């Protein structure tokens, strides 16, 4: 562990320093202009209230610091021919990134109407946070962005995700001291234990101690220097401090520090690439302490503003009522001396324009930040080769996720050389029975290993940290830079990243409508260890509500699959790994379960997404008396067992079994592209027969998806109703009325023509439920007739 | 900053050491017994397979460490007469906490059928993770628990929440090194910047480096000693290390360390209580490194087990097929020498029983862990005194949250002496316009302050950290120990704690059915800065789906309120602060908005939760032609403005306006206790007239709640459909078809009898929408007719 010593040199010659400071002034000028001005962009005439936007929306406080970092990164990129992308954790500083991509020319290339002249600058200013314009954050619309920074916490995990398998890339990642207080950010510093200096790129975190949040000082800005240094040494970094407010001094210090950091990064990489990894490197990071709202108004109305929380959003407001504020704004903007920065046409003067890198080395035009351009298809094995084989449905058992693990193993294998596929999970890859993947690639681990450790490797491609947030952030960063991934998680705890999913889904939705953004690989979730099989964890581990959360997002980007068995899971997994620009949620069990469809039937079934299981139905050639629908592996099992009971007891009853793999087929076609049209829906579910629907999740979701369907009034849904504990699998379904006995009773209560034996059978089933309760309470396992049930309908 | 030096003394006399070790053996014995045995609890006869549970469910790995900590805490409690509660972050080690509360006698007092004899021990063993028994975690059923530890990440924030305002309490908080990787845990260490040594108790974190997670080494166990020490010094603690595996050495070291830590805690508190707070104290914490599965089988089937991930759950399994494992289990259990620990009847021998504290000093019986017992009602001002006064509905504007802030200020004031009310929020109390609270209590801040800081105080009662997780964790800990709180948050980002909400709601549901658990104060959320008014943040800050998430939980514990104006918000806030054992979600705006109900009407309306607004309706004494329903402030405004349009243009149209405050009234009474019965619902919504429902959230939620209602087929809902950006308030509702023009068009399209002018009016409204788009694109503000609209129906 080495302490970073502050570089003492002054690397910038006077002229370079002058120019860099001018470039910074230009960026600051354009940032203030975006927040404030409707017109008069070059301030060629005296500033009047009509030049000022009526609604002032934007965040000045963080912006000068972001601009300062940008100009300094430009310098080292140019000097060293580096490939760098810029992640702005404080995404609220959107004006800064827009300003810089405009200065470097990228913005006008992506948006030709925002030209590099006075008229373009006027439009640039007006469009910011304006109806019909651009958002205030480093949003998808911003060239060079893979990170909006609207919701805080994910800058560092996104940065590492981008750096994995990009050996020539440096991800500069500015972390605001507000964001640094969030949990996801606080743990993501540990990502350095997963970064391989041989095959991955580098992350250069720049903690920006801006001092204040909306209204509060930040914690990190109010720790002692000693504690702060300790904290980051503890996190495994070598922290460099760049602290101050005098621009000249700060430019020299930042330049020297960046030179040192880049030098160290190169040293670490060269050493590892030549001699292998001896031990985890102590990567450099920078702690930049500068005033909030740096170079902005020192005081407004006699109140401290620069270096204070009052700079957070707009330091000057209420412009119409306070003519003085307009004056002060003009003075502030003129302090950047725009006439020295832009020529008479409003174009950045040449000597400044030359400071920016060129072509794809401009951070706004780095291809990694538009990952779809770099995306290559995965090489895929034929998933049919992994099929479970059997003669009759529901006779043999298999573990669905274990089967898909073999398939994933070979996906991994075929793409090892391409280095564009990783599997993510919070310490659950083995628990979720995907451990076959370890045959070809281990868990990524660049921390200390002991001789008896297993399945760890510095160049492993299975990424496990006990932080769903970090897994999700890594994966997002990996996908956004044009690679592929797969995230397996306990179903209940995927709610931990509900809010991250929201942001990613919003990013996907928005980028669909930005022509220069290319589609990226889908974000694929496997949710397993699901609600029905939390045998030893119980109630706290039971929540199937992630689906409900997901389907609130735009139908153009979300897909939900509930494959009932291993072959269906194979088919769905293959499909999801090939798809683009979606979030795919796959829910499947890991426990030994009955297998229903051979691989050809599985493909057909999954392609349609929903269908009648003829082999389990006896309504062939006519209308059924009842439709038994099911979605999910446990509900499918219980439905089939209920059908068994019904057909044993009521041989004349015509039962139709409908299985749903693709949940979105239930929605009207007007609501979701996978939705069935009404005719097809009605032909599956009838227009007037009772439907008993056994669902994996909360039952009302099915109602929500189907309330406009003709036969909705006859739909009766069973699902998880928030009853559970540590108990047997069958007891779990009983606690939620989803078991075969309840389902059969549901039918008996709804089909009038069952004859005189109906009451007797119902009583028998109710007795079964009592028998079950007694049995599990005594033996702690399920009754043999439940455990051993399988389908045997050749003889019906 | 001081480095902790390892205590060199051996404070335990030989006899005390022997007894403590025996007590620990007893706890370990009972823990293994719970995981494995059905019968033969004292191993008086040779262990046979029929004594072993058929399904082995539980986590051994963490348990011996938890037991080790427990016996040592017992010692310092007894020695110093301390009040200590025990938070087991690794809640999967449930058997350990159950074992210890059984040994100290608490368990049998709470559950008399689990008696302190062989029969009781047999039942204790059998019930664990057994159908009809108890969960495997430190669940609500476990005496002394306020923290289940099923979902990881919240141990430390819960601990601090419990310590606030409990000056005599020490919260011992074991943090697993798995949990330590989570984001919420990683940032919660900073809670020490919010702990006031004068008025709060102490938290003693014990980081348990158990070495492994399910299948991986942990990050923190694989950092160097130097880095680990730096990390915790960086977090502001003074870390003590207790490392090893030899029980004797470890007992001495742990005893000496705990003595030192308790001594320091007392010193810090005495100093601060005598002389005030000079600077933030460097509180002690302990890093305990011990083998995973300590004292368990070293190897199983030739594979390393103790001190390895294989100890995580059950080290020995597959008992029926492997008779050797039964033998090995017997050897393992006998290694604890039960015959030396329990008398012939199975009761703990006296010299060991005497090691435990007595009465409420037993950690299983500490009253703080059953907070409802200590809960006192808040002193409440009369909320009517804060009412907004006006003559006519929808004439004047007010900021609802600012009004409720004045009420909350006085709630705070009245309870300052009781020290049992705190307000929480992620840096948003001022932004959410509740800043009047600062008049009576500042923001809690025990870190460095500068002379120009405002509204910070070491004894402030407004708790702000930019971590929704920490806010939520603190609040839960505070409530669970019998106090009151209020959490204000941006609506979109409350999803960050979706999963924490789940766990708390599950805790509330379960504890309702545990007789000795007393009701605690409700967890109150104010969600503001809501989806419709994210003017400067845009799409990333727009998500009203927390409601959807909440209503998936048991109806007995969740309540959702959408007060349409300030007076309604006052009434709802008062109600929520008085309520018990719920999660109350209140959604209200902070922007200047029209006010509709005087305080008496507001009380009546909120008490019913739903009702016809007669003053806005013109269907008096008959059936309406259309029902215009609304829930939420923005939808209410648009609905009323739409009614205005309709009544201006169709004077004969009978419009009924129904406003919904309590969302759960929409559900059938069979589904939620607040649900209207069908008769009342039908009388509000009619059985056959069109209903246009303008809803604050995602529209399908209303369908989900009402799909069983008679008139559901005529229900047409508008709400947020995931369209938004940085734009004007009115443009936001237009983008989602929730605006007055769309709503009026919806009516025109559904009411047949509007006559010949219908087509003309519809065209006029569509033109209005175009006019609006042009207007905002040019001016960046909403049209005056929208901005200035108010209700003026005396003259209709």
PDB file of N, CA and C in Angstrom, chain A residues 136 181 187 213-214 216 222 226-227 235 280 308 427 443 448 452-453 464 466 498 503 506 509 536 539-540 542-543 552-554 698 700 703-704 707-708 722-723, chain B residues 1 136 181 187 213-214 216 222 227 235 280 308 427 443 452-453 464 466 498 502-503 506 509 536 539-540 542-543 552-554 698 700 703-704 707 715 722-723 780:
ATOM      1  N   UNK A 136     -32.322  17.904 -18.855  1.00  0.00           N
ATOM      2  CA  UNK A 136     -31.294  18.658 -18.135  1.00  0.00           C
ATOM      3  C   UNK A 136     -30.131  17.779 -17.684  1.00  0.00           C
ATOM      4  N   UNK A 181     -22.716   9.246  -0.965  1.00  0.00           N
ATOM      5  CA  UNK A 181     -23.416   8.834   0.257  1.00  0.00           C
ATOM      6  C   UNK A 181     -24.378   7.678   0.014  1.00  0.00           C
ATOM      7  N   UNK A 187     -20.578   0.822  -1.966  1.00  0.00           N
ATOM      8  CA  UNK A 187     -19.973  -0.505  -2.097  1.00  0.00           C
ATOM      9  C   UNK A 187     -19.280  -0.690  -3.437  1.00  0.00           C
ATOM     10  N   UNK A 213     -24.878  19.171  -0.979  1.00  0.00           N
ATOM     11  CA  UNK A 213     -25.953  18.566  -1.752  1.00  0.00           C
ATOM     12  C   UNK A 213     -26.997  19.648  -2.036  1.00  0.00           C
ATOM     13  N   UNK A 214     -28.273  19.260  -2.116  1.00  0.00           N
ATOM     14  CA  UNK A 214     -29.296  20.277  -2.361  1.00  0.00           C
ATOM     15  C   UNK A 214     -29.242  21.352  -1.276  1.00  0.00           C
ATOM     16  N   UNK A 216     -27.589  20.551   2.084  1.00  0.00           N
ATOM     17  CA  UNK A 216     -26.781  20.054   3.193  1.00  0.00           C
ATOM     18  C   UNK A 216     -25.319  19.958   2.780  1.00  0.00           C
ATOM     19  N   UNK A 222     -16.884  16.569   4.831  1.00  0.00           N
ATOM     20  CA  UNK A 222     -16.721  16.977   6.220  1.00  0.00           C
ATOM     21  C   UNK A 222     -16.008  15.930   7.058  1.00  0.00           C
ATOM     22  N   UNK A 226      -7.268  13.065   6.791  1.00  0.00           N
ATOM     23  CA  UNK A 226      -6.709  11.776   7.224  1.00  0.00           C
ATOM     24  C   UNK A 226      -7.746  10.652   7.068  1.00  0.00           C
ATOM     25  N   UNK A 227      -8.980  10.910   7.499  1.00  0.00           N
ATOM     26  CA  UNK A 227     -10.023   9.888   7.386  1.00  0.00           C
ATOM     27  C   UNK A 227     -10.355   9.598   5.928  1.00  0.00           C
ATOM     28  N   UNK A 235     -10.434   1.193   0.709  1.00  0.00           N
ATOM     29  CA  UNK A 235     -11.140   0.661  -0.462  1.00  0.00           C
ATOM     30  C   UNK A 235     -10.165   0.081  -1.489  1.00  0.00           C
ATOM     31  N   UNK A 280      -3.315  -7.810  -6.446  1.00  0.00           N
ATOM     32  CA  UNK A 280      -4.229  -6.760  -6.871  1.00  0.00           C
ATOM     33  C   UNK A 280      -3.515  -5.415  -6.888  1.00  0.00           C
ATOM     34  N   UNK A 308     -21.283  27.058  -1.779  1.00  0.00           N
ATOM     35  CA  UNK A 308     -22.340  26.859  -0.800  1.00  0.00           C
ATOM     36  C   UNK A 308     -23.515  26.181  -1.501  1.00  0.00           C
ATOM     37  N   UNK A 427     -23.470 -13.861  -5.682  1.00  0.00           N
ATOM     38  CA  UNK A 427     -23.025 -15.036  -4.928  1.00  0.00           C
ATOM     39  C   UNK A 427     -23.977 -16.211  -5.121  1.00  0.00           C
ATOM     40  N   UNK A 443     -15.081 -17.711 -11.519  1.00  0.00           N
ATOM     41  CA  UNK A 443     -15.509 -16.423 -10.976  1.00  0.00           C
ATOM     42  C   UNK A 443     -14.346 -15.428 -11.040  1.00  0.00           C
ATOM     43  N   UNK A 448      -7.066 -11.434  -2.868  1.00  0.00           N
ATOM     44  CA  UNK A 448      -6.266 -12.535  -2.339  1.00  0.00           C
ATOM     45  C   UNK A 448      -6.970 -13.891  -2.543  1.00  0.00           C
ATOM     46  N   UNK A 452      -6.915 -23.423  -1.072  1.00  0.00           N
ATOM     47  CA  UNK A 452      -8.068 -24.297  -1.209  1.00  0.00           C
ATOM     48  C   UNK A 452      -9.265 -23.598  -1.856  1.00  0.00           C
ATOM     49  N   UNK A 453      -9.113 -22.367  -2.314  1.00  0.00           N
ATOM     50  CA  UNK A 453     -10.210 -21.701  -3.021  1.00  0.00           C
ATOM     51  C   UNK A 453     -10.542 -22.452  -4.298  1.00  0.00           C
ATOM     52  N   UNK A 464     -19.380 -12.256  -9.358  1.00  0.00           N
ATOM     53  CA  UNK A 464     -20.207 -12.394  -8.165  1.00  0.00           C
ATOM     54  C   UNK A 464     -19.736 -11.464  -7.050  1.00  0.00           C
ATOM     55  N   UNK A 466     -21.752  -9.758  -3.410  1.00  0.00           N
ATOM     56  CA  UNK A 466     -23.037  -9.800  -2.712  1.00  0.00           C
ATOM     57  C   UNK A 466     -23.650  -8.397  -2.709  1.00  0.00           C
ATOM     58  N   UNK A 498     -34.991  -2.570  -8.251  1.00  0.00           N
ATOM     59  CA  UNK A 498     -36.182  -2.023  -8.908  1.00  0.00           C
ATOM     60  C   UNK A 498     -35.890  -0.672  -9.557  1.00  0.00           C
ATOM     61  N   UNK A 503     -34.437   2.914 -14.390  1.00  0.00           N
ATOM     62  CA  UNK A 503     -33.589   3.844 -15.136  1.00  0.00           C
ATOM     63  C   UNK A 503     -33.119   3.201 -16.445  1.00  0.00           C
ATOM     64  N   UNK A 506     -35.948   3.083 -18.924  1.00  0.00           N
ATOM     65  CA  UNK A 506     -36.181   4.422 -19.468  1.00  0.00           C
ATOM     66  C   UNK A 506     -35.109   4.762 -20.511  1.00  0.00           C
ATOM     67  N   UNK A 509     -36.003   2.895 -23.639  1.00  0.00           N
ATOM     68  CA  UNK A 509     -37.155   3.507 -24.315  1.00  0.00           C
ATOM     69  C   UNK A 509     -36.713   4.756 -25.066  1.00  0.00           C
ATOM     70  N   UNK A 536     -35.990 -23.205   2.774  1.00  0.00           N
ATOM     71  CA  UNK A 536     -35.284 -22.937   4.036  1.00  0.00           C
ATOM     72  C   UNK A 536     -35.121 -21.460   4.350  1.00  0.00           C
ATOM     73  N   UNK A 539     -40.544 -16.672   4.515  1.00  0.00           N
ATOM     74  CA  UNK A 539     -41.351 -15.497   4.153  1.00  0.00           C
ATOM     75  C   UNK A 539     -40.522 -14.326   3.638  1.00  0.00           C
ATOM     76  N   UNK A 540     -39.379 -14.073   4.269  1.00  0.00           N
ATOM     77  CA  UNK A 540     -38.589 -12.902   3.856  1.00  0.00           C
ATOM     78  C   UNK A 540     -38.041 -13.057   2.446  1.00  0.00           C
ATOM     79  N   UNK A 542     -39.744 -14.407  -0.096  1.00  0.00           N
ATOM     80  CA  UNK A 542     -40.861 -14.708  -1.006  1.00  0.00           C
ATOM     81  C   UNK A 542     -41.478 -13.429  -1.528  1.00  0.00           C
ATOM     82  N   UNK A 543     -41.221 -13.129  -2.765  1.00  0.00           N
ATOM     83  CA  UNK A 543     -41.884 -11.987  -3.387  1.00  0.00           C
ATOM     84  C   UNK A 543     -41.772 -12.116  -4.900  1.00  0.00           C
ATOM     85  N   UNK A 552     -44.902  -2.174 -15.677  1.00  0.00           N
ATOM     86  CA  UNK A 552     -45.260  -0.750 -15.698  1.00  0.00           C
ATOM     87  C   UNK A 552     -44.461   0.034 -16.724  1.00  0.00           C
ATOM     88  N   UNK A 553     -43.362  -0.533 -17.177  1.00  0.00           N
ATOM     89  CA  UNK A 553     -42.548   0.199 -18.133  1.00  0.00           C
ATOM     90  C   UNK A 553     -43.063  -0.039 -19.552  1.00  0.00           C
ATOM     91  N   UNK A 554     -42.535   0.748 -20.492  1.00  0.00           N
ATOM     92  CA  UNK A 554     -43.039   0.735 -21.857  1.00  0.00           C
ATOM     93  C   UNK A 554     -43.014  -0.669 -22.449  1.00  0.00           C
ATOM     94  N   UNK A 698     -48.392 -12.553  -8.041  1.00  0.00           N
ATOM     95  CA  UNK A 698     -49.586 -12.025  -7.394  1.00  0.00           C
ATOM     96  C   UNK A 698     -50.753 -12.142  -8.368  1.00  0.00           C
ATOM     97  N   UNK A 700     -53.578 -10.690  -8.984  1.00  0.00           N
ATOM     98  CA  UNK A 700     -54.248  -9.551  -9.638  1.00  0.00           C
ATOM     99  C   UNK A 700     -53.500  -9.071 -10.880  1.00  0.00           C
ATOM    100  N   UNK A 703     -55.377 -10.278 -13.780  1.00  0.00           N
ATOM    101  CA  UNK A 703     -56.573  -9.448 -14.034  1.00  0.00           C
ATOM    102  C   UNK A 703     -56.195  -8.151 -14.731  1.00  0.00           C
ATOM    103  N   UNK A 704     -55.137  -7.549 -14.264  1.00  0.00           N
ATOM    104  CA  UNK A 704     -54.695  -6.290 -14.851  1.00  0.00           C
ATOM    105  C   UNK A 704     -54.404  -6.440 -16.339  1.00  0.00           C
ATOM    106  N   UNK A 707     -58.206  -7.529 -18.221  1.00  0.00           N
ATOM    107  CA  UNK A 707     -59.532  -7.010 -17.858  1.00  0.00           C
ATOM    108  C   UNK A 707     -60.376  -6.610 -19.066  1.00  0.00           C
ATOM    109  N   UNK A 708     -59.754  -6.417 -20.217  1.00  0.00           N
ATOM    110  CA  UNK A 708     -60.553  -6.041 -21.387  1.00  0.00           C
ATOM    111  C   UNK A 708     -60.993  -7.262 -22.210  1.00  0.00           C
ATOM    112  N   UNK A 722     -49.188 -13.600  -0.445  1.00  0.00           N
ATOM    113  CA  UNK A 722     -48.387 -13.102   0.660  1.00  0.00           C
ATOM    114  C   UNK A 722     -48.573 -13.954   1.928  1.00  0.00           C
ATOM    115  N   UNK A 723     -48.687 -15.253   1.696  1.00  0.00           N
ATOM    116  CA  UNK A 723     -48.723 -16.191   2.816  1.00  0.00           C
ATOM    117  C   UNK A 723     -47.550 -17.136   2.658  1.00  0.00           C
TER     118      UNK A 723
ATOM    119  N   UNK B   1      -7.664  10.982  15.580  1.00  0.00           N
ATOM    120  CA  UNK B   1      -7.828   9.589  15.127  1.00  0.00           C
ATOM    121  C   UNK B   1      -6.827   8.711  15.857  1.00  0.00           C
ATOM    122  N   UNK B 136     -36.405 -19.941   9.893  1.00  0.00           N
ATOM    123  CA  UNK B 136     -34.997 -20.226  10.155  1.00  0.00           C
ATOM    124  C   UNK B 136     -34.188 -18.981  10.474  1.00  0.00           C
ATOM    125  N   UNK B 181     -20.848  -6.476   1.955  1.00  0.00           N
ATOM    126  CA  UNK B 181     -20.656  -6.161   0.536  1.00  0.00           C
ATOM    127  C   UNK B 181     -21.841  -5.408  -0.074  1.00  0.00           C
ATOM    128  N   UNK B 187     -22.773   1.998   3.032  1.00  0.00           N
ATOM    129  CA  UNK B 187     -22.876   3.422   3.367  1.00  0.00           C
ATOM    130  C   UNK B 187     -23.345   3.644   4.787  1.00  0.00           C
ATOM    131  N   UNK B 213     -19.141 -16.487   1.793  1.00  0.00           N
ATOM    132  CA  UNK B 213     -20.574 -16.353   1.566  1.00  0.00           C
ATOM    133  C   UNK B 213     -21.125 -17.751   1.234  1.00  0.00           C
ATOM    134  N   UNK B 214     -22.162 -17.825   0.396  1.00  0.00           N
ATOM    135  CA  UNK B 214     -22.705 -19.136   0.022  1.00  0.00           C
ATOM    136  C   UNK B 214     -21.596 -19.996  -0.607  1.00  0.00           C
ATOM    137  N   UNK B 216     -18.520 -18.263  -2.126  1.00  0.00           N
ATOM    138  CA  UNK B 216     -17.395 -17.397  -2.464  1.00  0.00           C
ATOM    139  C   UNK B 216     -16.704 -16.915  -1.198  1.00  0.00           C
ATOM    140  N   UNK B 222     -10.723 -10.782   2.454  1.00  0.00           N
ATOM    141  CA  UNK B 222      -9.560 -10.933   1.590  1.00  0.00           C
ATOM    142  C   UNK B 222      -8.862  -9.591   1.310  1.00  0.00           C
ATOM    143  N   UNK B 227      -5.398  -2.571   4.991  1.00  0.00           N
ATOM    144  CA  UNK B 227      -6.499  -1.957   4.260  1.00  0.00           C
ATOM    145  C   UNK B 227      -7.789  -1.972   5.077  1.00  0.00           C
ATOM    146  N   UNK B 235     -14.012   5.220   7.814  1.00  0.00           N
ATOM    147  CA  UNK B 235     -15.436   5.356   8.135  1.00  0.00           C
ATOM    148  C   UNK B 235     -15.644   6.088   9.463  1.00  0.00           C
ATOM    149  N   UNK B 280     -16.810  15.062  16.653  1.00  0.00           N
ATOM    150  CA  UNK B 280     -17.376  13.724  16.500  1.00  0.00           C
ATOM    151  C   UNK B 280     -16.476  12.687  17.154  1.00  0.00           C
ATOM    152  N   UNK B 308     -14.711 -22.878   5.733  1.00  0.00           N
ATOM    153  CA  UNK B 308     -14.851 -22.901   4.293  1.00  0.00           C
ATOM    154  C   UNK B 308     -16.327 -22.719   3.956  1.00  0.00           C
ATOM    155  N   UNK B 427     -31.904  14.385   2.011  1.00  0.00           N
ATOM    156  CA  UNK B 427     -31.478  15.728   1.595  1.00  0.00           C
ATOM    157  C   UNK B 427     -32.616  16.494   0.960  1.00  0.00           C
ATOM    158  N   UNK B 443     -31.297  19.930  11.374  1.00  0.00           N
ATOM    159  CA  UNK B 443     -30.828  18.653  10.854  1.00  0.00           C
ATOM    160  C   UNK B 443     -29.765  18.082  11.783  1.00  0.00           C
ATOM    161  N   UNK B 452     -20.685  29.224   8.346  1.00  0.00           N
ATOM    162  CA  UNK B 452     -21.840  29.652   7.574  1.00  0.00           C
ATOM    163  C   UNK B 452     -22.856  28.533   7.344  1.00  0.00           C
ATOM    164  N   UNK B 453     -22.657  27.385   7.950  1.00  0.00           N
ATOM    165  CA  UNK B 453     -23.659  26.316   7.833  1.00  0.00           C
ATOM    166  C   UNK B 453     -24.970  26.762   8.467  1.00  0.00           C
ATOM    167  N   UNK B 464     -31.057  13.705   7.624  1.00  0.00           N
ATOM    168  CA  UNK B 464     -30.866  13.728   6.183  1.00  0.00           C
ATOM    169  C   UNK B 464     -29.517  13.145   5.794  1.00  0.00           C
ATOM    170  N   UNK B 466     -27.922  11.361   1.975  1.00  0.00           N
ATOM    171  CA  UNK B 466     -28.338  11.075   0.608  1.00  0.00           C
ATOM    172  C   UNK B 466     -28.302   9.560   0.378  1.00  0.00           C
ATOM    173  N   UNK B 498     -37.798  -0.231  -2.290  1.00  0.00           N
ATOM    174  CA  UNK B 498     -38.868  -1.219  -2.509  1.00  0.00           C
ATOM    175  C   UNK B 498     -38.663  -2.473  -1.661  1.00  0.00           C
ATOM    176  N   UNK B 502     -40.730  -4.066   1.500  1.00  0.00           N
ATOM    177  CA  UNK B 502     -41.228  -5.450   1.537  1.00  0.00           C
ATOM    178  C   UNK B 502     -40.951  -6.095   2.885  1.00  0.00           C
ATOM    179  N   UNK B 503     -39.717  -5.992   3.312  1.00  0.00           N
ATOM    180  CA  UNK B 503     -39.335  -6.674   4.550  1.00  0.00           C
ATOM    181  C   UNK B 503     -40.072  -6.088   5.745  1.00  0.00           C
ATOM    182  N   UNK B 506     -43.641  -7.219   5.693  1.00  0.00           N
ATOM    183  CA  UNK B 506     -43.735  -8.620   6.108  1.00  0.00           C
ATOM    184  C   UNK B 506     -43.586  -8.725   7.623  1.00  0.00           C
ATOM    185  N   UNK B 509     -46.882  -7.650   9.112  1.00  0.00           N
ATOM    186  CA  UNK B 509     -47.906  -8.682   8.916  1.00  0.00           C
ATOM    187  C   UNK B 509     -47.709  -9.809   9.928  1.00  0.00           C
ATOM    188  N   UNK B 536     -37.793  20.184 -13.739  1.00  0.00           N
ATOM    189  CA  UNK B 536     -36.402  20.320 -14.160  1.00  0.00           C
ATOM    190  C   UNK B 536     -35.621  19.022 -14.092  1.00  0.00           C
ATOM    191  N   UNK B 539     -37.658  12.802 -17.192  1.00  0.00           N
ATOM    192  CA  UNK B 539     -38.069  11.399 -17.295  1.00  0.00           C
ATOM    193  C   UNK B 539     -37.462  10.508 -16.208  1.00  0.00           C
ATOM    194  N   UNK B 540     -36.195  10.715 -15.901  1.00  0.00           N
ATOM    195  CA  UNK B 540     -35.557   9.824 -14.922  1.00  0.00           C
ATOM    196  C   UNK B 540     -36.171   9.981 -13.536  1.00  0.00           C
ATOM    197  N   UNK B 542     -39.434  10.370 -12.951  1.00  0.00           N
ATOM    198  CA  UNK B 542     -40.885  10.178 -13.060  1.00  0.00           C
ATOM    199  C   UNK B 542     -41.234   8.709 -12.918  1.00  0.00           C
ATOM    200  N   UNK B 543     -41.781   8.362 -11.797  1.00  0.00           N
ATOM    201  CA  UNK B 543     -42.274   6.990 -11.631  1.00  0.00           C
ATOM    202  C   UNK B 543     -43.242   6.955 -10.452  1.00  0.00           C
ATOM    203  N   UNK B 552     -49.278  -4.748  -3.293  1.00  0.00           N
ATOM    204  CA  UNK B 552     -49.081  -6.200  -3.338  1.00  0.00           C
ATOM    205  C   UNK B 552     -48.959  -6.805  -1.941  1.00  0.00           C
ATOM    206  N   UNK B 553     -48.683  -5.979  -0.959  1.00  0.00           N
ATOM    207  CA  UNK B 553     -48.533  -6.523   0.382  1.00  0.00           C
ATOM    208  C   UNK B 553     -49.888  -6.651   1.072  1.00  0.00           C
ATOM    209  N   UNK B 554     -49.906  -7.340   2.185  1.00  0.00           N
ATOM    210  CA  UNK B 554     -51.157  -7.658   2.854  1.00  0.00           C
ATOM    211  C   UNK B 554     -51.984  -6.410   3.146  1.00  0.00           C
ATOM    212  N   UNK B 698     -49.958   4.828 -12.551  1.00  0.00           N
ATOM    213  CA  UNK B 698     -50.164   4.026 -13.756  1.00  0.00           C
ATOM    214  C   UNK B 698     -51.638   3.633 -13.828  1.00  0.00           C
ATOM    215  N   UNK B 700     -53.473   1.277 -15.055  1.00  0.00           N
ATOM    216  CA  UNK B 700     -54.003  -0.072 -14.873  1.00  0.00           C
ATOM    217  C   UNK B 700     -54.175  -0.457 -13.407  1.00  0.00           C
ATOM    218  N   UNK B 703     -57.734  -0.313 -12.640  1.00  0.00           N
ATOM    219  CA  UNK B 703     -58.447  -1.502 -13.134  1.00  0.00           C
ATOM    220  C   UNK B 703     -58.229  -2.684 -12.213  1.00  0.00           C
ATOM    221  N   UNK B 704     -57.012  -2.836 -11.786  1.00  0.00           N
ATOM    222  CA  UNK B 704     -56.683  -3.940 -10.893  1.00  0.00           C
ATOM    223  C   UNK B 704     -57.515  -3.883  -9.614  1.00  0.00           C
ATOM    224  N   UNK B 707     -61.703  -4.374 -10.834  1.00  0.00           N
ATOM    225  CA  UNK B 707     -62.196  -5.223 -11.929  1.00  0.00           C
ATOM    226  C   UNK B 707     -63.428  -6.037 -11.542  1.00  0.00           C
ATOM    227  N   UNK B 715     -65.437   1.739 -17.254  1.00  0.00           N
ATOM    228  CA  UNK B 715     -64.384   2.542 -16.613  1.00  0.00           C
ATOM    229  C   UNK B 715     -63.253   2.804 -17.590  1.00  0.00           C
ATOM    230  N   UNK B 722     -45.805   6.531 -18.823  1.00  0.00           N
ATOM    231  CA  UNK B 722     -44.362   6.466 -19.060  1.00  0.00           C
ATOM    232  C   UNK B 722     -43.931   7.353 -20.218  1.00  0.00           C
ATOM    233  N   UNK B 723     -44.589   8.511 -20.296  1.00  0.00           N
ATOM    234  CA  UNK B 723     -44.172   9.523 -21.263  1.00  0.00           C
ATOM    235  C   UNK B 723     -43.784  10.772 -20.494  1.00  0.00           C
ATOM    236  N   UNK B 780     -41.988  28.315 -23.655  1.00  0.00           N
ATOM    237  CA  UNK B 780     -41.405  27.546 -22.548  1.00  0.00           C
ATOM    238  C   UNK B 780     -42.237  27.592 -21.277  1.00  0.00           C
TER     239      UNK B 780
END
